[in-house]
Every structure is written in C-alpha cells, then in structure tokens.
Amino acid sequence: MSVALQNLINKPYEHGFVTEIESDVAPKGLNEGTIRLISTKKNEPEWLLDFRLKSYQQWLKMEEPKWSNVKYPKIDFQAISYYSAPKEKKKLASMDEVDPELLRTFEKLGVPMHERAALAGVAVDVIFDSVSVATTYKEKLAKVGIIFGSISEAVHTHPELVKKYLGSVVPVGDNYYAALNSAVFTDGSFCYIPKGVKCPMDLSTYFRINTEESGQFERTLIIAEEGASVSYLEGCTAPRFDTNQLHAAVVELVAHDNADIKYSTVQNWYAGDEKGVGGIYNFVTKRGLAKGKNSRISWTQVETGSAITWKYPSCVLQGDNSVGEFYSVAVTNNYQQADTGTKMVHIGKNTRSTIVSKGISAGHSNNSYRGLVRVAPTATNARNFSQCDSMLIGDLCSANTFPYIQVRNNSAKVEHEASTSKIGEDQLFYFAQRGIGSEEAVSMIINGFCKDVFQQLPMEFAVEATNLLGLKLEGSVG
Amino acid sequence: MIYQDSKVLLEVRELCATVNGITILKGINLTVKSGEIHAIMGTNGSGKSTFAKVIAGHADYEITGGTVDFEGKNLLDLAPEERARAGIFLGFQYPIEIPGVANNQFLRLAYNTAQIQRNKDELDPLEFDDLVREKMKLLEMNPDFLDRSVNENFSGGEKKRNEILQMSLLDPRIAILDETDSGLDIDALRIVANGVNQLANKGNATILVTHYQRMLNYIVPDYVHVMESGRIVKTGGKELALDLEKHGYDWVNVEQPTTAGT
Ligand SMILES: Nc1ncnc2c1ncn2[C@@H]1O[C@H](COP(=O)(O)OP(=O)(O)O)[C@@H](O)[C@H]1O
Ligand SMILES: [Mg+2]
C-alpha cells in the first residue's frame, strides 16, 4: 500500500485528552451494594431500585454472548467502577456556572452549547461520564410540550412516563449487556414528544467517556406520541487510555400511530492505538418499537471508533404499515473489530424495512455485518430490501456478511444484495495520473461508497461524518 | 508537425526499468519536441505500455538506469500526480473503473486541479457542466456518461472516448495515448482521431502507442519508432508504419538496429 494511503488511514485520534476535574468515583466492583449506592446517590424512588435489583439478579444468571465475530480478553466486571460523576460544588443556576474546564472540553469536541446551539438550531443534552451536566433549550422545547433532559431528572419529574416505558422495548433480560445496563445505568437522555408535535429542532446528545476504567452505561428513552416526529443526534467521543473501557448502553424508542423517530449516531470513541492497545468496548442494545400504524423508526449510524463494536440497532414493526430503516457506515482500522448490523422484525401488515450497510475495513481490522430479517406469520405483504457492501483497503483486513432471513408468511418479499470491493493501487494511479493525490482519491472513493448513508444524515452530522473518515466533501452533492 | 523553432519537451536517455525484478526497458532513447507527433509501434510484449507507465510514474516499475527530462527538469523526481500536473497525460490502454465515483465529479476535480496549476479559476459544477458537454459533443459522447461511475460498465470504445475527453479537459503538454485505437470501430476511430488532431498544436506533443498502422491514416505521425524487447530498434518517418504493415515486425529485425530519436 502507498505511504500516503497508510498515513491517511492512520490519522491519530484527535480527541485524546483527559479533563482534569475532580470526579466522584464509586469503588470498583459490582454487587447489590454497588447498585444500592448508585440508586442512593441519585436519590431514586423504590420502584427504580427494584427494577435495578431485578435486572442484576437476571444478569447473574446469564452468560456473556459468544456468537459474535469479535475476540477480546475476558472482561473483569469487578475491576470496573460503576459510577463516576464530576464533583459539583453546588447546584448550578445557569450554564455560566458550569465548570469552565468542562466547557473547554466540550469546545474541543465541538459541542455547540450556549448561543452557538441557538445558531446551530440544536438542543444539546450533554452527558459527561455518567451525569447529565447541562441541558440547553429545555425551556423552548417545553413550550410545545416536549420533555427533553436527563433520564435521572425525568425519573423525578415524570415518573409515570419513565415507569411505563423503561424496559418496554428492551426487557431487562433481553441480553447480557442489556441486563447489566438495566442494573447499573447511571444516566442518559429522556425525550418525550407529545401528540401531534413535530419537534422544531434536532435534539442532540454528546457522549464522552472521561474517567479511566469507568464503565459507561447510558440509558436513553425516546417516545413519540401519535403523529409526533423527532430527529435525534447522538455523538460520541472518548479520550485515549491504554486500558479498555466498557460501554454498554441501552436505547429504547417508541413510536405510536403515525409517529416518526429518526435516530442518528456518529460514534468516534477511542479505538486503541495502531498496535491494538486500549480502546472502548462498545456493547450496545438499541431498539425501536414501531408500535402504532404508519409509524416509522429510522436508524442512521456512522461507526468509526471503539476497539470493539457490538451493536445491532433494531426495529420491531408492530403497527400495520409501519416502516423500519437502517443506514450504516462502519469503518475499522488497525486492530479494530466491528460486528454490527440490524434486526428488522415484521409483525404488522404491509410493514416495510430497508437496510443499507457499508463496511470499510483497513489495517488488520475485521468488519462484520450481521443482520436479521424476520417476518412473522401475521406480517402479510411485508417487504424488506437489504444492501450490504464491503470495501477493503489493503490486504490484511477482512469483511464478513452474515444475513439471517426468517420468513413465516408467504406474501412477504425479501431481497438481499451484497458486494465486496477494494481500493486498488491501479485506481489510485489512475487518479494520480489525472493530477489527483491519493488522499483526495481515497476520500472520493469512500464518499461515493457511503453516499447512500451520508444522504440520510442531518447536514451538520454529514459534514462531521465525512471529516471523521479523514475526508473532504469536495464535489459531493447533497 | 515539425517546426524549426520548437523546443525539447521530453528527453529520454538510456532508460532502463524493471518490474518484480524482471528487466523490461533496456535503454530507451527518445527526444520529443513541441509540435511533434510520434508513434511507437511494436509487437505485443515489447514494452510499449511499460514505457508509457514509467513516464507517468507508476510505482510498480523501478528505474534502474538512464534519465528522463521534461521541459528541462528531472521528471523522475516527481510523484505521479506532480507529473500529471506538470502536463504529462497518459491515455490508458485499459482505463480503470472507479465504482461509486461519478464521472462528472471526477472530471471536474481533475479539471480544477489543472486550472489551479495554470493559475486559472476553478469552475463550479454548473460552469463545468457547460464546458464538459461542449467537449463531449466533439467526441459524440452521450451526456449520460457524466452521471455514471467512472468507466464502470463502459464498453471498450466508451472508455477510450472518456480518456480523450479527459485529455481535452486537461490540455496536457505531452499526451501518451496507449492503444487508444484498439477496441474502436471505424467511426469511433475517426471521431477519436479527429479529437486528437484538434488538440495537437505547436506547443504540445503526442505519442501514439499502437501496434496497428490503422490509426496513423487519421493521425499522421512525424516520427515512427519501432520497439522491440525494451529498446527502440528503428526510427523513421510516417512511411515506416506502412513498411511495417506490409512486411511485418520481423522485417525490422533483418535490418540493422538504429539509434532512435531525432
Ligand atoms: N507488472 C508486471 N509484472 C510482470 N511482468 C510484466 C508486468 N508488466 C509488464 N510485464 C511484462 O513486460 C513485458 C512488456 O509488457 P508491456 O509493456 O505491457 O508490452 P506492450 O505494451 O508492448 O504489449 C511483457 O513481457 C509483460 O509480460
Ligand atoms: Mg500495451
């Protein structure tokens, strides 16, 4: 491989800095005591403590899943600290009082806060390690009845909603990591769009993992009532550490009749160094329930970071005529491993799903697409279209596609297309012969390859995504 | 055409090159002056494409001896993209397919890169669209090619036209056209040759690589060189191509090898 190409794909991680603020860290280890401590720290009601303890009991009985195409040393769950909050001196009355060190961190990350948020038209709920520090634009949103803030806060302000929906899409015993999350989750975003309301701006969360060896267990819950719609953006970065950090989030979405939820992620967590040391283990459960008729759940993700990614944002298409979409770009380099994809479960009549997955592997990395399309006997006229494309850069990486199709209704129509391609030296020479250097050439090829997914991203995210891939958007339309 | 006041564009002396340790070019000598059209002929495997790619800077080939000067500068010091920007154009024998990259984006990026080099304004997509459609008309190309991926699923002849389209956009100092005639039917050959003739002027030069005389009926060369086993073994005027056509390449070998160039 040419030197320029090597340099391009080996760009150092830009967000590798640690913010020095005092953290309030729980002692390492996991037992009932830890869970009670988290619950007490957060001043939680009894029902939530019960939910956690029940989950913990489930988790103890479960086995770590072994079926994915990723390899890592056994995780010592007793060596992780389950709670880490930046120490606050007093309750903050306004954003101006937020720790300036913290604000600088967000600045480095490019999180739009203060008036910048207004200009960008983005409301940001910032998660710093485990506690939601600042929420902007809550008031403006509250005027139209939208509730947007941290889930811990919602537990106190809207307990009936949290209680009703928490665990309703991802049951506590759904899988090993979801059970763990249900037991120890510390914070996350909560978003409720009332009947008939179209959320006037994109809602956004920036996640950042700061404390070494602290697990992050966010819990996000988004509910769109009948006729409501919302576009939610999740951005993730983490500083670099040599030890691996565990991240096991759960995201639940509920869309009622005619409601529409679009959830976009740009994930850029530290992936470990070029030898494969360090990096985030990202074991995430994301699921949307298209509960009502004509509802729509759409996942768009650009996964560039983490040492290991294990993630299958899914749609349960329960309402008749409901729609599920999954658009994904997953990039792996060095020794990164990604096993990611989606599940589309068709239950209602005339349900439709679209899967577009683009995997790019470089270095020694391993990139797998794993997708399930299940059509239940009730899902008359269900339709699915899946397109899974892989691109290889260099000779040492690999790409796999594991499509699982289970159809139990004869009227269903399921289509799957797959392709594998490679950026060849001859392609780069062709560009070079027309005066175009390899950096621009690779960027053009990759942009072309990812076009169908990038088109789905909100504008500012699309820009960030292309930059993240070390690309410039030169000449790209839309 | 040979001009009295022309200047040397390309000066190749005793050029030797290997690929995977195998010696392919064994001392090439060639001088190309502005305004001239050269043809390099020779049997399959004689090293014509290797020579073209070495001039363009393909990384697979190692230069083991000799010099190449382009407008008085050492060409071998330059990276492939720098050679292209300096005005060296290679029309590929087998143009490369680039799935996912739209031809118009690719062409515009290449064109704007050349514009920057010439200290001229870059064109936005709309301005460029006007320009490229104009150029395509001359080559009788369907505008649909703009929206398709670069060379992907193009027929052999379409790929060759796309190469000449790029040449017309980039307006190089020296164009090496490697078997641009192969895969073209007689109409396409006429169109492509016409395009090449229109681009030829006093300030630039063209090297046609071919093993048929056919194209030289349309593009009349000032010099014809015969390549054999990595050397130029004979040089003559346009009539040499006709002799080759009549007698075959073996005929050259009976004759005394000459030192090529002018
Ligand atoms: N990459 C390569 N590896 C090995 N041999 C090569 C390579 N490229 C060219 N050759 C050999 O070099 C010789 C000249 O090839 P080429 O320049 O393509 O000839 P021509 O264009 O005159 O038909 C042939 O014998 C060919 O097999
Ligand atoms: Mg050849």
XYZ file of C-alpha atoms in Angstrom, chain B residues 122-251:
130
model
C -11.802 26.753 -10.844
C -15.252 26.054 -12.243
C -18.314 25.381 -10.143
C -20.456 22.365 -11.085
C -22.754 24.360 -13.356
C -19.982 26.121 -15.260
C -18.141 22.861 -15.593
C -21.239 21.135 -16.873
C -21.434 23.587 -19.790
C -17.784 23.079 -20.624
C -17.786 19.310 -20.434
C -20.945 18.960 -22.526
C -19.329 21.073 -25.222
C -16.258 18.837 -25.232
C -18.397 15.708 -25.266
C -20.193 16.886 -28.379
C -16.915 16.894 -30.296
C -16.379 13.272 -29.294
C -20.008 12.418 -29.973
C -20.413 11.138 -26.419
C -23.792 10.753 -24.760
C -24.119 13.177 -21.771
C -25.425 10.227 -19.724
C -21.813 9.296 -19.166
C -21.481 12.238 -16.787
C -23.732 10.658 -14.185
C -22.316 7.181 -14.424
C -19.436 5.922 -12.318
C -16.010 6.466 -13.854
C -15.546 3.855 -16.596
C -17.816 1.392 -14.797
C -19.628 -0.819 -17.297
C -18.383 1.342 -20.158
C -17.675 -0.577 -23.354
C -14.072 -0.650 -24.567
C -14.740 2.133 -27.055
C -16.587 4.263 -24.494
C -13.659 4.015 -22.126
C -11.295 5.204 -24.837
C -13.501 8.165 -25.652
C -13.621 9.005 -21.970
C -9.812 9.064 -21.977
C -9.751 11.515 -24.880
C -12.406 13.601 -23.142
C -10.077 13.851 -20.145
C -7.206 14.760 -22.416
C -9.244 17.554 -23.947
C -10.142 18.906 -20.490
C -6.622 18.737 -19.122
C -4.905 20.112 -22.239
C -1.558 18.435 -21.480
C 1.880 19.368 -22.788
C 2.519 15.816 -23.801
C -0.050 13.081 -24.276
C 0.911 9.425 -24.447
C -2.016 7.513 -25.889
C -1.594 3.817 -25.238
C -3.515 1.736 -27.814
C -6.284 4.281 -27.888
C -7.294 2.821 -31.248
C -7.861 -0.730 -30.053
C -11.469 -1.625 -29.439
C -12.740 1.236 -31.598
C -14.895 0.656 -34.651
C -14.092 2.681 -37.720
C -16.496 5.535 -36.904
C -15.270 5.806 -33.356
C -11.687 5.727 -34.562
C -12.375 8.660 -36.869
C -14.039 10.632 -34.065
C -11.255 9.952 -31.593
C -8.523 10.694 -34.169
C -10.289 13.888 -35.065
C -10.307 14.842 -31.393
C -6.601 14.164 -31.057
C -5.810 16.153 -34.198
C -7.787 19.123 -32.949
C -5.864 19.144 -29.690
C -2.450 18.966 -31.336
C -0.763 22.336 -31.615
C 2.602 23.984 -31.784
C 3.118 23.965 -28.052
C 2.317 20.330 -27.249
C 3.249 16.870 -28.425
C 1.576 13.484 -28.818
C 2.991 9.995 -28.556
C 0.735 7.358 -30.069
C 1.381 3.841 -28.917
C -0.117 1.275 -31.242
C 0.656 -1.912 -32.987
C -1.542 -1.257 -35.988
C -0.967 1.168 -38.767
C -4.699 1.849 -38.950
C -4.866 4.914 -36.701
C -1.914 6.516 -38.463
C -4.105 7.011 -41.525
C -6.017 9.514 -39.447
C -3.293 10.944 -37.241
C -0.192 11.412 -39.301
C 2.993 10.989 -37.272
C 6.191 12.922 -37.803
C 8.230 10.008 -36.497
C 7.605 6.310 -36.178
C 9.639 4.253 -33.701
C 9.737 0.511 -33.524
C 10.118 -1.030 -30.110
C 11.500 -4.487 -29.630
C 12.394 -6.182 -26.338
C 12.528 -2.939 -24.398
C 14.535 -0.940 -26.948
C 13.715 1.361 -29.806
C 15.318 -0.526 -32.660
C 14.303 1.619 -35.594
C 13.105 5.157 -36.228
C 11.737 6.625 -39.415
C 9.080 8.827 -40.925
C 5.412 8.010 -41.446
C 6.265 5.639 -44.312
C 7.910 3.286 -41.808
C 4.490 2.397 -40.481
C 3.384 1.365 -43.941
C 6.503 -0.738 -44.414
C 5.788 -2.472 -41.128
C 2.233 -3.087 -42.162
C 3.421 -4.600 -45.418
C 6.352 -6.673 -44.176
C 5.531 -7.389 -40.527
C 7.691 -6.733 -37.479
C 10.209 -9.447 -38.328
C 11.279 -7.320 -41.235
